[in-house]
Structures are given as structure tokens and as C-alpha cells.
Short mmCIF file of C-alpha atoms in Angstrom, two decimals:
data_model
loop_
_atom_site.label_atom_id
_atom_site.label_comp_id
_atom_site.label_asym_id
_atom_site.label_seq_id
_atom_site.Cartn_x
_atom_site.Cartn_y
_atom_site.Cartn_z
CA MET A 1 0.00 0.00 0.00
CA GLY A 2 1.43 3.39 -0.98
CA ILE A 3 2.20 5.94 1.71
CA LEU A 4 -0.31 8.34 0.18
CA THR A 5 -3.21 5.90 0.42
CA SER A 6 -5.94 7.11 2.76
CA ALA A 7 -9.09 5.26 3.83
CA GLY A 8 -11.10 6.91 1.05
CA ASP A 9 -8.66 5.66 -1.56
CA LEU A 10 -8.82 1.98 -0.65
CA PRO A 11 -10.07 -0.12 -3.54
CA VAL A 12 -13.62 -1.23 -2.83
CA ASN A 13 -14.57 -4.82 -3.14
CA ARG A 14 -17.57 -5.75 -5.29
CA ASP A 15 -18.94 -8.20 -2.70
CA GLU A 16 -18.67 -5.52 -0.01
CA THR A 17 -20.63 -3.11 -2.23
CA ARG A 18 -23.24 -5.78 -2.95
CA ASP A 19 -23.68 -6.55 0.76
CA THR A 20 -24.03 -2.88 1.68
CA VAL A 21 -26.51 -2.18 -1.13
CA ARG A 22 -28.57 -5.21 -0.15
CA THR A 23 -28.62 -4.17 3.51
CA LEU A 24 -29.60 -0.63 2.51
CA TYR A 25 -32.45 -1.79 0.24
CA ASP A 26 -33.70 -4.35 2.77
CA ALA A 27 -33.83 -1.62 5.42
CA TYR A 28 -35.71 0.73 3.11
CA ALA A 29 -38.15 -2.00 2.02
CA ARG A 30 -39.09 -2.70 5.66
CA ARG A 31 -39.33 1.09 6.30
CA ASP A 32 -36.43 1.10 8.76
CA PHE A 33 -35.55 4.68 7.86
CA GLU A 34 -33.19 5.08 10.85
CA ARG A 35 -31.09 2.22 9.54
CA VAL A 36 -31.14 3.80 6.07
CA ALA A 37 -30.12 7.18 7.52
CA ALA A 38 -27.03 5.54 9.04
CA PHE A 39 -25.85 4.71 5.49
CA ILE A 40 -26.02 8.30 4.22
CA HIS A 41 -22.54 9.83 3.87
CA ASP A 42 -22.05 13.37 5.19
CA ASP A 43 -20.91 14.53 1.74
CA ILE A 44 -23.62 12.79 -0.30
CA ASP A 45 -24.41 14.10 -3.78
CA TRP A 46 -28.03 13.13 -4.56
CA VAL A 47 -30.50 13.73 -7.40
CA ILE A 48 -34.06 12.46 -7.94
CA TYR A 49 -34.95 13.34 -11.55
CA ALA A 50 -38.60 14.43 -11.35
CA PRO A 51 -40.51 17.74 -11.39
CA LEU A 52 -40.37 19.63 -8.10
CA SER A 53 -43.80 21.15 -8.80
CA VAL A 54 -45.36 17.73 -8.14
CA PHE A 55 -42.65 16.12 -5.99
CA PRO A 56 -41.11 18.84 -3.77
CA PHE A 57 -38.60 16.31 -2.40
CA ALA A 58 -37.08 15.76 -5.89
CA GLY A 59 -34.12 17.49 -7.52
CA PRO A 60 -30.51 17.79 -6.38
CA ARG A 61 -29.53 17.64 -2.68
CA HIS A 62 -26.09 18.04 -1.16
CA GLY A 63 -25.04 16.66 2.22
CA ARG A 64 -26.67 14.35 4.72
CA ALA A 65 -29.04 16.89 6.29
CA GLU A 66 -30.62 17.85 2.95
CA VAL A 67 -31.03 14.21 1.92
CA LEU A 68 -32.64 13.20 5.22
CA LYS A 69 -35.04 16.13 4.75
CA ALA A 70 -35.91 14.93 1.24
CA MET A 71 -36.51 11.40 2.57
CA ALA A 72 -38.72 12.83 5.32
CA GLY A 73 -40.62 14.71 2.60
CA ILE A 74 -41.29 11.47 0.74
CA ALA A 75 -42.47 9.75 3.94
CA ALA A 76 -44.73 12.70 4.82
CA ALA A 77 -46.58 12.48 1.51
CA TYR A 78 -46.38 8.76 0.69
CA VAL A 79 -46.56 5.44 2.51
CA LEU A 80 -44.05 2.97 1.13
CA GLU A 81 -45.99 -0.20 0.28
CA ASN A 82 -43.52 -2.25 -1.70
CA TYR A 83 -39.91 -1.94 -2.86
CA LYS A 84 -38.56 -4.89 -4.81
CA ALA A 85 -35.17 -4.90 -6.54
CA GLU A 86 -35.51 -6.62 -9.94
CA ILE A 87 -32.06 -6.10 -11.45
CA THR A 88 -28.85 -5.30 -9.55
CA ILE A 89 -25.53 -4.64 -11.25
CA VAL A 90 -22.43 -4.14 -9.08
CA GLU A 91 -18.89 -3.08 -9.99
CA ASP A 92 -16.25 -1.96 -7.50
CA ASP A 93 -17.78 0.90 -5.47
CA ARG A 94 -20.82 1.39 -7.74
CA ALA A 95 -24.20 -0.29 -8.19
CA ALA A 96 -27.23 0.17 -10.41
CA VAL A 97 -30.63 -1.19 -9.41
CA ILE A 98 -34.03 -1.31 -11.11
CA SER A 99 -36.84 -1.72 -8.59
CA ASP A 100 -40.59 -2.26 -8.79
CA VAL A 101 -42.04 0.10 -6.19
CA SER A 102 -45.42 1.17 -4.91
CA PHE A 103 -46.52 3.97 -2.62
CA THR A 104 -49.87 5.14 -1.25
CA GLN A 105 -50.44 8.87 -1.54
CA ARG A 106 -51.49 9.90 1.98
CA ALA A 107 -53.71 12.82 0.88
CA THR A 108 -55.87 10.69 -1.46
CA GLY A 109 -55.25 7.01 -0.68
CA ARG A 110 -54.22 6.63 -4.33
CA LEU A 111 -51.78 3.78 -5.03
CA LEU A 112 -48.85 4.67 -7.31
CA ARG A 113 -46.83 1.88 -8.88
CA PHE A 114 -43.78 2.37 -11.08
CA ARG A 115 -40.17 1.37 -11.65
CA VAL A 116 -37.18 3.33 -10.41
CA ALA A 117 -33.62 3.06 -11.70
CA ASN A 118 -31.00 3.98 -9.10
CA PHE A 119 -27.28 4.52 -9.57
CA LEU A 120 -25.28 4.40 -6.32
CA ARG A 121 -21.67 4.93 -5.32
CA LEU A 122 -20.33 3.97 -1.90
CA GLN A 123 -17.45 5.40 0.08
CA ASP A 124 -16.35 4.22 3.54
CA GLY A 125 -19.36 1.85 3.52
CA ARG A 126 -21.84 4.67 3.00
CA LEU A 127 -23.83 6.13 0.13
CA ILE A 128 -22.00 9.16 -1.28
CA GLU A 129 -23.58 9.43 -4.74
CA PHE A 130 -27.18 8.72 -5.71
CA ARG A 131 -29.17 9.22 -8.92
CA GLU A 132 -32.79 8.16 -9.29
CA PHE A 133 -34.60 7.92 -12.62
CA SER A 134 -38.19 6.96 -13.27
CA ASN A 135 -40.69 7.46 -16.07
CA SER A 136 -41.50 10.74 -14.32
CA PHE A 137 -44.21 11.71 -16.83
CA ASP A 138 -46.13 8.54 -15.93
CA VAL A 139 -45.50 9.00 -12.19
CA VAL A 140 -46.85 12.58 -12.36
CA GLU A 141 -50.02 11.29 -14.05
CA GLN A 142 -50.41 8.65 -11.34
CA ALA A 143 -49.84 11.25 -8.60
CA LEU A 144 -52.42 13.63 -10.10
CA GLY A 145 -54.85 10.79 -10.81
CA ARG A 146 -55.43 11.89 -14.39
CA GLU A 147 -53.83 12.06 -17.81
CA LEU A 148 -51.92 15.24 -18.58
CA ASN A 149 -53.43 17.49 -21.17
CA LEU A 150 -50.81 18.09 -23.87
CA MET B 1 -17.56 -27.91 -19.82
CA GLY B 2 -20.74 -29.89 -19.13
CA ILE B 3 -22.38 -31.78 -21.96
CA LEU B 4 -25.56 -29.72 -21.54
CA THR B 5 -23.75 -26.40 -21.97
CA SER B 6 -24.82 -24.54 -25.08
CA ALA B 7 -23.41 -21.28 -26.43
CA GLY B 8 -26.11 -19.27 -24.67
CA ASP B 9 -25.20 -20.79 -21.30
CA LEU B 10 -21.53 -19.85 -21.34
CA PRO B 11 -20.61 -17.57 -18.46
CA VAL B 12 -20.02 -14.09 -19.80
CA ASN B 13 -16.88 -12.24 -18.99
CA ARG B 14 -17.14 -8.73 -17.58
CA ASP B 15 -14.36 -7.39 -19.84
CA GLU B 16 -16.12 -8.88 -22.87
CA THR B 17 -19.35 -7.13 -21.84
CA ARG B 18 -17.49 -3.85 -21.28
CA ASP B 19 -15.85 -4.06 -24.72
CA THR B 20 -19.12 -4.82 -26.48
CA VAL B 21 -21.01 -2.04 -24.65
CA ARG B 22 -18.23 0.44 -25.47
CA THR B 23 -18.24 -0.57 -29.15
CA LEU B 24 -22.04 -0.29 -29.24
CA TYR B 25 -22.08 3.19 -27.63
CA ASP B 26 -19.19 4.44 -29.80
CA ALA B 27 -21.07 3.31 -32.91
CA TYR B 28 -24.28 5.03 -31.75
CA ALA B 29 -22.42 8.23 -30.80
CA ARG B 30 -20.95 8.50 -34.32
CA ARG B 31 -24.39 7.67 -35.80
CA ASP B 32 -23.21 4.40 -37.34
CA PHE B 33 -26.69 2.88 -37.04
CA GLU B 34 -25.83 -0.08 -39.28
CA ARG B 35 -23.10 -1.10 -36.85
CA VAL B 36 -25.54 -0.68 -33.95
CA ALA B 37 -28.15 -2.78 -35.78
CA ALA B 38 -25.63 -5.63 -36.01
CA PHE B 39 -25.60 -5.78 -32.19
CA ILE B 40 -29.37 -6.21 -31.81
CA HIS B 41 -30.28 -9.79 -30.86
CA ASP B 42 -33.16 -11.41 -32.75
CA ASP B 43 -35.01 -12.01 -29.45
CA ILE B 44 -34.40 -8.59 -27.89
CA ASP B 45 -36.73 -7.40 -25.13
CA TRP B 46 -36.68 -3.57 -25.19
CA VAL B 47 -38.47 -0.78 -23.31
CA ILE B 48 -38.05 3.00 -23.49
CA TYR B 49 -40.01 4.42 -20.54
CA ALA B 50 -41.65 7.57 -21.95
CA PRO B 51 -45.12 8.59 -23.15
CA LEU B 52 -46.01 7.27 -26.63
CA SER B 53 -48.25 10.30 -27.21
CA VAL B 54 -45.12 12.47 -27.51
CA PHE B 55 -42.52 9.84 -28.44
CA PRO B 56 -44.22 7.25 -30.69
CA PHE B 57 -41.01 5.18 -30.74
CA ALA B 58 -41.15 4.64 -26.95
CA GLY B 59 -42.69 1.75 -24.98
CA PRO B 60 -42.01 -1.98 -25.16
CA ARG B 61 -40.70 -3.66 -28.32
CA HIS B 62 -40.04 -7.33 -28.91
CA GLY B 63 -37.63 -8.72 -31.47
CA ARG B 64 -35.07 -7.18 -33.76
CA ALA B 65 -37.47 -5.89 -36.43
CA GLU B 66 -39.57 -3.90 -33.94
CA VAL B 67 -36.47 -2.42 -32.31
CA LEU B 68 -34.92 -1.35 -35.62
CA LYS B 69 -38.26 0.29 -36.47
CA ALA B 70 -38.23 2.18 -33.13
CA MET B 71 -34.65 3.31 -33.78
CA ALA B 72 -35.64 4.47 -37.27
CA GLY B 73 -38.50 6.39 -35.63
CA ILE B 74 -36.06 8.21 -33.36
CA ALA B 75 -33.78 9.06 -36.31
CA ALA B 76 -36.75 10.28 -38.40
CA ALA B 77 -37.79 12.81 -35.74
CA TYR B 78 -34.45 13.69 -34.11
CA VAL B 79 -30.85 14.27 -35.16
CA LEU B 80 -28.42 12.81 -32.64
CA GLU B 81 -26.00 15.59 -31.70
CA ASN B 82 -24.15 14.19 -28.72
CA TYR B 83 -24.13 10.95 -26.73
CA LYS B 84 -21.60 10.80 -23.90
CA ALA B 85 -21.48 7.99 -21.33
CA GLU B 86 -20.82 9.46 -17.89
CA ILE B 87 -21.09 6.40 -15.63
CA THR B 88 -20.75 2.77 -16.74
CA ILE B 89 -21.23 -0.17 -14.38
CA VAL B 90 -20.55 -3.68 -15.67
CA GLU B 91 -21.17 -7.09 -14.10
CA ASP B 92 -21.07 -10.40 -15.97
CA ASP B 93 -23.51 -10.10 -18.90
CA ARG B 94 -25.14 -6.85 -17.69
CA ALA B 95 -24.27 -3.16 -17.83
CA ALA B 96 -25.87 0.09 -16.67
CA VAL B 97 -24.93 3.41 -18.23
CA ILE B 98 -25.89 7.03 -17.54
CA SER B 99 -25.32 9.23 -20.56
CA ASP B 100 -25.54 12.95 -21.26
CA VAL B 101 -27.33 13.19 -24.62
CA SER B 102 -28.62 15.85 -26.96
CA PHE B 103 -30.83 15.71 -30.02
CA THR B 104 -32.17 18.29 -32.46
CA GLN B 105 -35.89 17.98 -33.16
CA ARG B 106 -36.10 17.96 -36.96
CA ALA B 107 -39.54 19.60 -37.16
CA THR B 108 -38.57 22.66 -35.09
CA GLY B 109 -34.76 22.81 -34.88
CA ARG B 110 -35.20 22.71 -31.08
CA LEU B 111 -32.25 21.26 -29.14
CA LEU B 112 -33.18 18.75 -26.41
CA ARG B 113 -30.59 17.86 -23.78
CA PHE B 114 -31.12 15.35 -21.00
CA ARG B 115 -29.68 12.31 -19.28
CA VAL B 116 -30.65 8.73 -20.04
CA ALA B 117 -30.10 5.70 -17.81
CA ASN B 118 -29.79 2.44 -19.73
CA PHE B 119 -29.76 -1.12 -18.41
CA LEU B 120 -28.41 -3.68 -20.88
CA ARG B 121 -27.99 -7.44 -20.96
CA LEU B 122 -25.90 -9.20 -23.60
CA GLN B 123 -26.20 -12.69 -24.98
CA ASP B 124 -23.95 -14.20 -27.66
CA GLY B 125 -22.26 -10.79 -27.94
CA ARG B 126 -25.53 -9.02 -28.75
CA LEU B 127 -28.02 -6.87 -26.92
CA ILE B 128 -30.94 -9.04 -25.74
CA GLU B 129 -32.44 -6.85 -22.99
CA PHE B 130 -32.66 -3.06 -22.91
CA ARG B 131 -34.37 -0.61 -20.55
CA GLU B 132 -34.14 3.15 -20.95
CA PHE B 133 -35.13 5.64 -18.27
CA SER B 134 -35.04 9.43 -18.42
CA ASN B 135 -36.72 12.27 -16.58
CA SER B 136 -39.49 11.86 -19.15
CA PHE B 137 -41.58 14.73 -17.74
CA ASP B 138 -38.69 17.13 -18.42
CA VAL B 139 -37.99 15.60 -21.85
CA VAL B 140 -41.67 16.04 -22.83
CA GLU B 141 -41.48 19.72 -21.84
CA GLN B 142 -38.32 20.14 -23.91
CA ALA B 143 -39.93 18.37 -26.90
CA LEU B 144 -43.05 20.55 -26.71
CA GLY B 145 -40.99 23.70 -26.07
CA ARG B 146 -43.13 24.77 -23.12
CA GLU B 147 -43.92 23.95 -19.51
CA LEU B 148 -46.79 21.55 -18.95
CA ASN B 149 -49.88 23.00 -17.41
CA LEU B 150 -50.70 20.96 -14.33
#
């Protein structure tokens, strides 16, 4: 190991990444948000790609406090019903996951079901980079309970 | 090698997958659609998650002929300007890629720029499974050239 190597520079093992991602997703699926919060790195760089006008917790967030606030925003508006990873791809410190998810909208009781595609990067066993994609046009229509007028 | 092993059952090497995905993306980025077409498996299972009302080439497609038709639909309506992979994650026969892409809408000259997240699976050196996510709400607004009225 070179003298300049610091903890953050250690090569990350694929199996370690897979274990951490699995633990993180299992915790989220059983709504153990405290356990999830423990995996959020202080310097996390996070984006949910969706319109803020409909999903105020979406968009870019920097740092642990902002991300926990976004997650609290999701939980305030939606009850997580189901979160099932369908495809997981892991390489070194990164993972990509497609999940089949469903949420009940608290204000209306409406059930939203869609797929999300997440890209994650870990550092020191925690989540430091996060990108979430979905078919946001479809999710907006489900959230509003009607087709959008184009 | 077991007597029941057929070509399709051979374990796929990560480096092989990475090379094929890179070749495929390089070909697409330089608009060599014939080269891309050669990588489409006969039995491909393909979904672009976006509204068909705005992007008629989106949605699920099965088999090579349908996919080539969808790709021709994209090329008929949009000129590919830029396609740059930003994050690539490879494991065995699968890859996930986030790209920064831009297209000119032929009908209006409008430039659309957005990110796409692709999940790919290869078989026999060809693309047999494909999922494309984007912030489709934002891409619809860019395609229409105006904000959607919610």
C-alpha cells in the first residue's frame, strides 16, 4: 500500500458493495428509515430526476441533512408499500438497481406503482452518490390521478 | 464444460461485456446505425419508458425488427448531436450506463438535452435486454418547447 493511500482511496470490493446495497435496500423496504439514515454519507451528492412542482422532495440535494429532509418529505406524503429490486448490477464501489415500487399517496389514498432506476456509489461503507430515474411523466399522471393534457 | 452447456449458457466475462457495450455506444455516438443494428439480438426485449403520445417510438418492443423500427422512428424525428457515457457499471452479462445526450428535433430545430439511464444485458455478444429511463416529464417539456400545465 502506498504511503499516500488514505481510507477513502482503498479499492472497494464488489462483494462488499453488494452486501451494503442489499442491507440498505432491505432496510428501506421494511421502512427502517433510521437504519437507512445511518448509510447516508455526510458529503452525499443526490439527485431524484422528477418535477419539483409535483414532488417537492425531488431534484438535487447536497449533504446528509438535505437528503434526510428529502426522505422525510417522501415519507410525509407517501406510505411505502412495496420496494422490490428486480435487477442489480455491481462493480467496485458502484451499483445500479431497477426496482418495482409502490406507494400510497397519503392525501388521497391513491396507489402509485412504477419502476425506479437507481445509480449508487459507496465510500467508507456509505452512500456518497445517488441518482434516481423513473418514467416521471407517468409518475406525475399517477400522482395527479389523471392524464396530462398536452 | 458440461455436456448440456450450449453457447447461450456460457458464463459471460465482464471485460467482454465492457468491450461490447463500449463498441455499441461508440457506434451510436458517431451515428453508425448499421453497426448498432448488427448488435441487436433477434429475441431482444426492449423498453423505453416515456409517453407514446409524444414519443411514438417509446414503450415496449419485442424482437429485432420492432427495435430497428423504433430506432428508425427516433432518427426520423431527431438528429443525434451528442451521446456521452458518464457512468458505466458492468457485471457479468449486464451493464448500466448514464449518458448525457442531446438531439435536435427535426420539425422545429429545437435542441433537447437530458440524461438517459440504460440497463443492458448481452447474450452471444448481442443486446438481448434493454431498458431506458429518463426524466421523461422534463424531456416532454423540452420536446413541446413549453412547460406543462398541471
